[in-house]
């Protein structure tokens, strides 16, 4: 069975500081991994995805994530936080395809001016 | 259409009533997914359609929940004898066949009073 653990339901960073949102997964087969962002009163938007190609994945808005099989991790990073990055971020995993995606509980990112 | 459209955006119903939630996917997307997002939680998988058929309905919580997609495009999620615990945001997503990126609608917020 697949599962996702997001460490830290709330993360605060200063504007311009490094953003690090942690995600660990469990999967019985090589997984597909995703990060989604949800702005207030909006739908989920895909930031980036890992589908067994390059382990360092670059996404939109300057975000990237690195797949580390040995650590079963897929942490999301951005070198310099912007006020517009304030949102909720969800890590997600699927096994053997895209039919059934399991989401983490989400991490709310606050950016402090 | 340009994106996944869900109607209504908000629905308030009385306990015990029947409700229907509609999802209009992106044109040409053969895969369609329903998720449920309760307050403070990540989206939870309900059902996946490939074309007209439900390929995986393992996430439907009980037999009060049912979904159809009769022509392989628009889908309707049906909930009978609603309970207060059904209150949540119901999300719909669609994707092209074989594409791991799913596009989400803005959801229907269901409140059972």
PDB file of C-alpha atoms in Angstrom:
ATOM      1  CA  UNK A   1       0.000   0.000   0.000  1.00  0.00           C
ATOM      2  CA  UNK A   2       1.172   3.494  -0.758  1.00  0.00           C
ATOM      3  CA  UNK A   3       1.333   6.338   1.752  1.00  0.00           C
ATOM      4  CA  UNK A   4       2.791   9.796   2.190  1.00  0.00           C
ATOM      5  CA  UNK A   5       4.024  11.601   5.283  1.00  0.00           C
ATOM      6  CA  UNK A   6       4.498  15.338   5.243  1.00  0.00           C
ATOM      7  CA  UNK A   7       6.537  16.577   8.176  1.00  0.00           C
ATOM      8  CA  UNK A   8       5.253  19.881   9.480  1.00  0.00           C
ATOM      9  CA  UNK A   9       1.671  20.926   8.875  1.00  0.00           C
ATOM     10  CA  UNK A  10       2.771  24.585   9.080  1.00  0.00           C
ATOM     11  CA  UNK A  11       6.075  26.068   7.934  1.00  0.00           C
ATOM     12  CA  UNK A  12       7.078  29.727   8.208  1.00  0.00           C
ATOM     13  CA  UNK A  13       9.966  31.274   6.326  1.00  0.00           C
ATOM     14  CA  UNK A  14      11.165  34.823   5.792  1.00  0.00           C
ATOM     15  CA  UNK A  15      10.888  36.344   2.363  1.00  0.00           C
ATOM     16  CA  UNK A  16      14.094  35.507   0.487  1.00  0.00           C
ATOM     17  CA  UNK A  17      14.923  32.501   2.678  1.00  0.00           C
ATOM     18  CA  UNK A  18      15.182  28.881   1.589  1.00  0.00           C
ATOM     19  CA  UNK A  19      11.951  26.921   1.410  1.00  0.00           C
ATOM     20  CA  UNK A  20      12.150  23.241   2.420  1.00  0.00           C
ATOM     21  CA  UNK A  21       8.982  21.154   2.639  1.00  0.00           C
ATOM     22  CA  UNK A  22       9.529  17.546   3.636  1.00  0.00           C
ATOM     23  CA  UNK A  23       7.834  14.502   2.185  1.00  0.00           C
ATOM     24  CA  UNK A  24       8.497  10.824   2.807  1.00  0.00           C
ATOM     25  CA  UNK A  25       6.644   8.091   0.974  1.00  0.00           C
ATOM     26  CA  UNK A  26       5.980   4.404   1.231  1.00  0.00           C
ATOM     27  CA  UNK A  27       5.396   2.292  -1.843  1.00  0.00           C
ATOM     28  CA  UNK A  28       5.667  -1.384  -2.690  1.00  0.00           C
ATOM     29  CA  UNK A  29       6.655  -0.635  -6.293  1.00  0.00           C
ATOM     30  CA  UNK A  30       8.644   2.176  -7.946  1.00  0.00           C
ATOM     31  CA  UNK A  31       6.434   5.190  -7.349  1.00  0.00           C
ATOM     32  CA  UNK A  32       5.313   8.218  -9.216  1.00  0.00           C
ATOM     33  CA  UNK A  33       5.618  11.270  -6.960  1.00  0.00           C
ATOM     34  CA  UNK A  34       3.976  14.660  -7.175  1.00  0.00           C
ATOM     35  CA  UNK A  35       3.859  18.024  -5.476  1.00  0.00           C
ATOM     36  CA  UNK A  36       0.693  20.081  -5.787  1.00  0.00           C
ATOM     37  CA  UNK A  37       0.002  23.618  -4.589  1.00  0.00           C
ATOM     38  CA  UNK A  38      -3.371  24.943  -3.483  1.00  0.00           C
ATOM     39  CA  UNK A  39      -3.974  28.666  -3.148  1.00  0.00           C
ATOM     40  CA  UNK A  40      -6.926  29.838  -1.046  1.00  0.00           C
ATOM     41  CA  UNK A  41     -10.257  29.079  -2.709  1.00  0.00           C
ATOM     42  CA  UNK A  42      -8.569  27.562  -5.743  1.00  0.00           C
ATOM     43  CA  UNK A  43      -8.087  24.064  -7.096  1.00  0.00           C
ATOM     44  CA  UNK A  44      -4.938  21.978  -6.888  1.00  0.00           C
ATOM     45  CA  UNK A  45      -2.172  22.872  -9.332  1.00  0.00           C
ATOM     46  CA  UNK A  46       0.657  20.518 -10.220  1.00  0.00           C
ATOM     47  CA  UNK A  47       4.069  21.946  -9.282  1.00  0.00           C
ATOM     48  CA  UNK A  48       6.200  19.047 -10.450  1.00  0.00           C
ATOM     49  CA  UNK A  49       6.248  15.279 -10.893  1.00  0.00           C
ATOM     50  CA  UNK A  50       8.728  12.411 -10.734  1.00  0.00           C
ATOM     51  CA  UNK A  51       8.065   9.511 -13.083  1.00  0.00           C
ATOM     52  CA  UNK A  52      11.320   7.490 -12.949  1.00  0.00           C
ATOM     53  CA  UNK A  53      13.398   9.760 -15.156  1.00  0.00           C
ATOM     54  CA  UNK A  54      15.847  12.290 -13.662  1.00  0.00           C
ATOM     55  CA  UNK A  55      15.902  12.221  -9.858  1.00  0.00           C
ATOM     56  CA  UNK A  56      16.119  16.011  -9.611  1.00  0.00           C
ATOM     57  CA  UNK A  57      12.887  17.421 -10.899  1.00  0.00           C
ATOM     58  CA  UNK A  58      12.334  21.077 -11.697  1.00  0.00           C
ATOM     59  CA  UNK A  59       8.869  22.538 -11.550  1.00  0.00           C
ATOM     60  CA  UNK A  60       7.063  25.792 -11.947  1.00  0.00           C
ATOM     61  CA  UNK A  61       7.705  28.980  -9.961  1.00  0.00           C
ATOM     62  CA  UNK A  62      11.317  28.031  -9.176  1.00  0.00           C
ATOM     63  CA  UNK A  63      10.496  24.927  -7.152  1.00  0.00           C
ATOM     64  CA  UNK A  64      12.372  21.655  -7.429  1.00  0.00           C
ATOM     65  CA  UNK A  65      12.380  18.291  -5.692  1.00  0.00           C
ATOM     66  CA  UNK A  66      14.839  15.433  -5.461  1.00  0.00           C
ATOM     67  CA  UNK A  67      13.819  11.792  -5.433  1.00  0.00           C
ATOM     68  CA  UNK A  68      15.995   9.864  -2.976  1.00  0.00           C
ATOM     69  CA  UNK A  69      15.161   6.183  -3.039  1.00  0.00           C
ATOM     70  CA  UNK A  70      17.485   5.289  -0.155  1.00  0.00           C
ATOM     71  CA  UNK A  71      15.697   7.794   2.079  1.00  0.00           C
ATOM     72  CA  UNK A  72      12.233   7.292   0.541  1.00  0.00           C
ATOM     73  CA  UNK A  73      12.026  11.063   0.344  1.00  0.00           C
ATOM     74  CA  UNK A  74      10.858  13.656  -2.136  1.00  0.00           C
ATOM     75  CA  UNK A  75      11.449  16.995  -0.422  1.00  0.00           C
ATOM     76  CA  UNK A  76      10.396  20.235  -2.119  1.00  0.00           C
ATOM     77  CA  UNK A  77      12.778  23.192  -2.177  1.00  0.00           C
ATOM     78  CA  UNK A  78      13.021  26.736  -3.466  1.00  0.00           C
ATOM     79  CA  UNK A  79      16.149  28.834  -2.935  1.00  0.00           C
ATOM     80  CA  UNK A  80      14.374  32.110  -2.187  1.00  0.00           C
ATOM     81  CA  UNK A  81      10.833  32.438  -0.893  1.00  0.00           C
ATOM     82  CA  UNK A  82       8.472  34.998  -2.363  1.00  0.00           C
ATOM     83  CA  UNK A  83       5.335  36.352  -0.758  1.00  0.00           C
ATOM     84  CA  UNK A  84       3.290  34.778  -3.544  1.00  0.00           C
ATOM     85  CA  UNK A  85       4.497  31.312  -2.455  1.00  0.00           C
ATOM     86  CA  UNK A  86       2.210  31.394   0.571  1.00  0.00           C
ATOM     87  CA  UNK A  87      -0.170  28.488  -0.003  1.00  0.00           C
ATOM     88  CA  UNK A  88      -0.779  24.886   0.995  1.00  0.00           C
ATOM     89  CA  UNK A  89       1.448  22.242  -0.547  1.00  0.00           C
ATOM     90  CA  UNK A  90       0.566  18.594  -0.963  1.00  0.00           C
ATOM     91  CA  UNK A  91       2.911  15.717  -1.653  1.00  0.00           C
ATOM     92  CA  UNK A  92       1.345  12.726  -3.398  1.00  0.00           C
ATOM     93  CA  UNK A  93       2.296   9.227  -4.541  1.00  0.00           C
ATOM     94  CA  UNK A  94       0.881   6.705  -6.973  1.00  0.00           C
ATOM     95  CA  UNK A  95       1.953   3.165  -7.718  1.00  0.00           C
ATOM     96  CA  UNK A  96       2.387   1.909 -11.246  1.00  0.00           C
ATOM     97  CA  UNK A  97       0.535   4.761 -12.845  1.00  0.00           C
ATOM     98  CA  UNK A  98      -1.782   7.590 -12.134  1.00  0.00           C
ATOM     99  CA  UNK A  99      -5.094   6.025 -11.424  1.00  0.00           C
ATOM    100  CA  UNK A 100      -5.076   6.245  -7.663  1.00  0.00           C
ATOM    101  CA  UNK A 101      -3.051   8.996  -6.062  1.00  0.00           C
ATOM    102  CA  UNK A 102      -2.559   9.144  -2.312  1.00  0.00           C
ATOM    103  CA  UNK A 103      -2.060  12.635  -0.901  1.00  0.00           C
ATOM    104  CA  UNK A 104      -0.316  13.771   2.232  1.00  0.00           C
ATOM    105  CA  UNK A 105      -2.042  15.908   4.812  1.00  0.00           C
ATOM    106  CA  UNK A 106      -0.545  19.099   3.377  1.00  0.00           C
ATOM    107  CA  UNK A 107       1.870  21.765   4.600  1.00  0.00           C
ATOM    108  CA  UNK A 108       0.771  25.379   4.887  1.00  0.00           C
ATOM    109  CA  UNK A 109       3.603  27.700   3.961  1.00  0.00           C
ATOM    110  CA  UNK A 110       3.652  31.165   5.479  1.00  0.00           C
ATOM    111  CA  UNK A 111       6.065  33.738   4.087  1.00  0.00           C
ATOM    112  CA  UNK A 112       6.985  36.531   6.465  1.00  0.00           C
ATOM    113  CA  UNK A 113       7.957  39.905   4.987  1.00  0.00           C
TER     114      UNK A 113
ATOM    115  CA  UNK B   1     -13.485  23.715 -22.074  1.00  0.00           C
ATOM    116  CA  UNK B   2     -10.316  25.356 -20.885  1.00  0.00           C
ATOM    117  CA  UNK B   3     -10.265  23.586 -17.550  1.00  0.00           C
ATOM    118  CA  UNK B   4     -12.119  21.120 -15.370  1.00  0.00           C
ATOM    119  CA  UNK B   5     -15.468  22.585 -14.432  1.00  0.00           C
ATOM    120  CA  UNK B   6     -17.405  21.532 -11.340  1.00  0.00           C
ATOM    121  CA  UNK B   7     -20.935  22.529 -10.476  1.00  0.00           C
ATOM    122  CA  UNK B   8     -22.296  23.704  -8.183  1.00  0.00           C
ATOM    123  CA  UNK B   9     -19.404  25.431  -6.448  1.00  0.00           C
ATOM    124  CA  UNK B  10     -21.297  25.291  -3.171  1.00  0.00           C
ATOM    125  CA  UNK B  11     -24.135  23.054  -2.045  1.00  0.00           C
ATOM    126  CA  UNK B  12     -25.958  23.110   1.258  1.00  0.00           C
ATOM    127  CA  UNK B  13     -28.351  20.248   1.893  1.00  0.00           C
ATOM    128  CA  UNK B  14     -30.276  18.790   4.761  1.00  0.00           C
ATOM    129  CA  UNK B  15     -29.321  15.526   6.384  1.00  0.00           C
ATOM    130  CA  UNK B  16     -30.991  12.628   4.630  1.00  0.00           C
ATOM    131  CA  UNK B  17     -31.345  14.362   1.268  1.00  0.00           C
ATOM    132  CA  UNK B  18     -29.942  13.231  -2.095  1.00  0.00           C
ATOM    133  CA  UNK B  19     -27.334  15.318  -3.925  1.00  0.00           C
ATOM    134  CA  UNK B  20     -25.636  15.236  -7.298  1.00  0.00           C
ATOM    135  CA  UNK B  21     -22.300  16.848  -8.035  1.00  0.00           C
ATOM    136  CA  UNK B  22     -21.241  17.414 -11.624  1.00  0.00           C
ATOM    137  CA  UNK B  23     -17.807  17.370 -13.235  1.00  0.00           C
ATOM    138  CA  UNK B  24     -17.061  18.474 -16.780  1.00  0.00           C
ATOM    139  CA  UNK B  25     -13.510  17.394 -17.637  1.00  0.00           C
ATOM    140  CA  UNK B  26     -11.083  18.904 -20.102  1.00  0.00           C
ATOM    141  CA  UNK B  27     -12.080  17.995 -23.639  1.00  0.00           C
ATOM    142  CA  UNK B  28     -10.293  14.882 -24.841  1.00  0.00           C
ATOM    143  CA  UNK B  29      -9.288  13.679 -21.378  1.00  0.00           C
ATOM    144  CA  UNK B  30     -10.292  10.048 -21.063  1.00  0.00           C
ATOM    145  CA  UNK B  31      -9.361   9.634 -17.403  1.00  0.00           C
ATOM    146  CA  UNK B  32     -11.487  11.218 -14.682  1.00  0.00           C
ATOM    147  CA  UNK B  33     -11.040  11.107 -10.920  1.00  0.00           C
ATOM    148  CA  UNK B  34     -13.105  12.072  -7.912  1.00  0.00           C
ATOM    149  CA  UNK B  35     -11.503  12.997  -4.584  1.00  0.00           C
ATOM    150  CA  UNK B  36     -12.888  14.219  -1.288  1.00  0.00           C
ATOM    151  CA  UNK B  37     -11.054  16.765   0.875  1.00  0.00           C
ATOM    152  CA  UNK B  38     -12.165  17.180   4.437  1.00  0.00           C
ATOM    153  CA  UNK B  39     -11.127  20.171   6.514  1.00  0.00           C
ATOM    154  CA  UNK B  40      -7.442  20.002   7.394  1.00  0.00           C
ATOM    155  CA  UNK B  41      -6.822  16.900   5.327  1.00  0.00           C
ATOM    156  CA  UNK B  42      -5.356  16.075   1.972  1.00  0.00           C
ATOM    157  CA  UNK B  43      -7.587  14.914  -0.870  1.00  0.00           C
ATOM    158  CA  UNK B  44      -8.787  11.333  -0.497  1.00  0.00           C
ATOM    159  CA  UNK B  45      -9.313   9.155  -3.583  1.00  0.00           C
ATOM    160  CA  UNK B  46     -12.880   8.077  -4.279  1.00  0.00           C
ATOM    161  CA  UNK B  47     -13.153   6.696  -7.812  1.00  0.00           C
ATOM    162  CA  UNK B  48     -11.366   6.623 -11.171  1.00  0.00           C
ATOM    163  CA  UNK B  49     -12.945   6.364 -14.608  1.00  0.00           C
ATOM    164  CA  UNK B  50     -11.220   5.402 -17.824  1.00  0.00           C
ATOM    165  CA  UNK B  51     -13.729   6.261 -20.505  1.00  0.00           C
ATOM    166  CA  UNK B  52     -17.226   5.264 -19.420  1.00  0.00           C
ATOM    167  CA  UNK B  53     -16.230   2.582 -16.966  1.00  0.00           C
ATOM    168  CA  UNK B  54     -15.182   2.858 -13.352  1.00  0.00           C
ATOM    169  CA  UNK B  55     -11.710   1.308 -13.345  1.00  0.00           C
ATOM    170  CA  UNK B  56     -11.256   1.685  -9.602  1.00  0.00           C
ATOM    171  CA  UNK B  57     -14.016   2.552  -7.136  1.00  0.00           C
ATOM    172  CA  UNK B  58     -12.227   1.285  -4.052  1.00  0.00           C
ATOM    173  CA  UNK B  59     -12.273   4.711  -2.418  1.00  0.00           C
ATOM    174  CA  UNK B  60     -16.044   5.097  -2.259  1.00  0.00           C
ATOM    175  CA  UNK B  61     -16.781   5.023   1.482  1.00  0.00           C
ATOM    176  CA  UNK B  62     -20.075   3.096   1.335  1.00  0.00           C
ATOM    177  CA  UNK B  63     -23.009   2.258  -0.898  1.00  0.00           C
ATOM    178  CA  UNK B  64     -24.570   5.694  -0.424  1.00  0.00           C
ATOM    179  CA  UNK B  65     -21.957   6.999  -2.856  1.00  0.00           C
ATOM    180  CA  UNK B  66     -22.184   6.312  -6.569  1.00  0.00           C
ATOM    181  CA  UNK B  67     -20.686   7.898  -9.679  1.00  0.00           C
ATOM    182  CA  UNK B  68     -21.429   7.629 -13.373  1.00  0.00           C
ATOM    183  CA  UNK B  69     -19.880   8.768 -16.618  1.00  0.00           C
ATOM    184  CA  UNK B  70     -22.315   7.485 -19.243  1.00  0.00           C
ATOM    185  CA  UNK B  71     -20.774   9.053 -22.347  1.00  0.00           C
ATOM    186  CA  UNK B  72     -17.153   9.135 -21.271  1.00  0.00           C
ATOM    187  CA  UNK B  73     -17.124  12.864 -20.656  1.00  0.00           C
ATOM    188  CA  UNK B  74     -19.229  14.508 -17.939  1.00  0.00           C
ATOM    189  CA  UNK B  75     -19.388  12.646 -14.642  1.00  0.00           C
ATOM    190  CA  UNK B  76     -21.871  12.876 -11.794  1.00  0.00           C
ATOM    191  CA  UNK B  77     -21.143  11.924  -8.209  1.00  0.00           C
ATOM    192  CA  UNK B  78     -24.316  10.941  -6.416  1.00  0.00           C
ATOM    193  CA  UNK B  79     -24.754  10.788  -2.656  1.00  0.00           C
ATOM    194  CA  UNK B  80     -27.886   9.285  -1.121  1.00  0.00           C
ATOM    195  CA  UNK B  81     -29.194   9.877   2.394  1.00  0.00           C
ATOM    196  CA  UNK B  82     -26.533  12.464   3.114  1.00  0.00           C
ATOM    197  CA  UNK B  83     -24.967  12.609   6.564  1.00  0.00           C
ATOM    198  CA  UNK B  84     -23.196  15.479   8.320  1.00  0.00           C
ATOM    199  CA  UNK B  85     -19.937  13.559   7.947  1.00  0.00           C
ATOM    200  CA  UNK B  86     -20.249  13.853   4.171  1.00  0.00           C
ATOM    201  CA  UNK B  87     -19.519  17.579   4.444  1.00  0.00           C
ATOM    202  CA  UNK B  88     -16.307  18.229   2.513  1.00  0.00           C
ATOM    203  CA  UNK B  89     -14.939  19.652  -0.708  1.00  0.00           C
ATOM    204  CA  UNK B  90     -15.400  17.191  -3.556  1.00  0.00           C
ATOM    205  CA  UNK B  91     -12.692  17.518  -6.175  1.00  0.00           C
ATOM    206  CA  UNK B  92     -12.729  16.267  -9.730  1.00  0.00           C
ATOM    207  CA  UNK B  93      -9.661  15.849 -11.921  1.00  0.00           C
ATOM    208  CA  UNK B  94      -9.020  14.665 -15.465  1.00  0.00           C
ATOM    209  CA  UNK B  95      -6.034  13.591 -17.514  1.00  0.00           C
ATOM    210  CA  UNK B  96      -5.088  12.315 -20.921  1.00  0.00           C
ATOM    211  CA  UNK B  97      -4.721   8.577 -21.239  1.00  0.00           C
ATOM    212  CA  UNK B  98      -1.266   7.549 -20.054  1.00  0.00           C
ATOM    213  CA  UNK B  99      -0.368  11.002 -18.712  1.00  0.00           C
ATOM    214  CA  UNK B 100       0.480  11.196 -15.002  1.00  0.00           C
ATOM    215  CA  UNK B 101      -0.497  14.864 -14.778  1.00  0.00           C
ATOM    216  CA  UNK B 102      -4.076  15.349 -13.630  1.00  0.00           C
ATOM    217  CA  UNK B 103      -5.814  18.732 -13.827  1.00  0.00           C
ATOM    218  CA  UNK B 104      -8.120  19.576 -10.947  1.00  0.00           C
ATOM    219  CA  UNK B 105     -11.302  21.560 -10.825  1.00  0.00           C
ATOM    220  CA  UNK B 106     -11.990  24.058  -8.054  1.00  0.00           C
ATOM    221  CA  UNK B 107     -14.246  21.645  -6.267  1.00  0.00           C
ATOM    222  CA  UNK B 108     -17.759  21.576  -4.875  1.00  0.00           C
ATOM    223  CA  UNK B 109     -18.081  22.469  -1.207  1.00  0.00           C
ATOM    224  CA  UNK B 110     -20.838  20.271   0.223  1.00  0.00           C
ATOM    225  CA  UNK B 111     -22.321  21.169   3.576  1.00  0.00           C
ATOM    226  CA  UNK B 112     -24.832  18.837   5.184  1.00  0.00           C
ATOM    227  CA  UNK B 113     -26.866  20.493   7.937  1.00  0.00           C
TER     228      UNK B 113
END
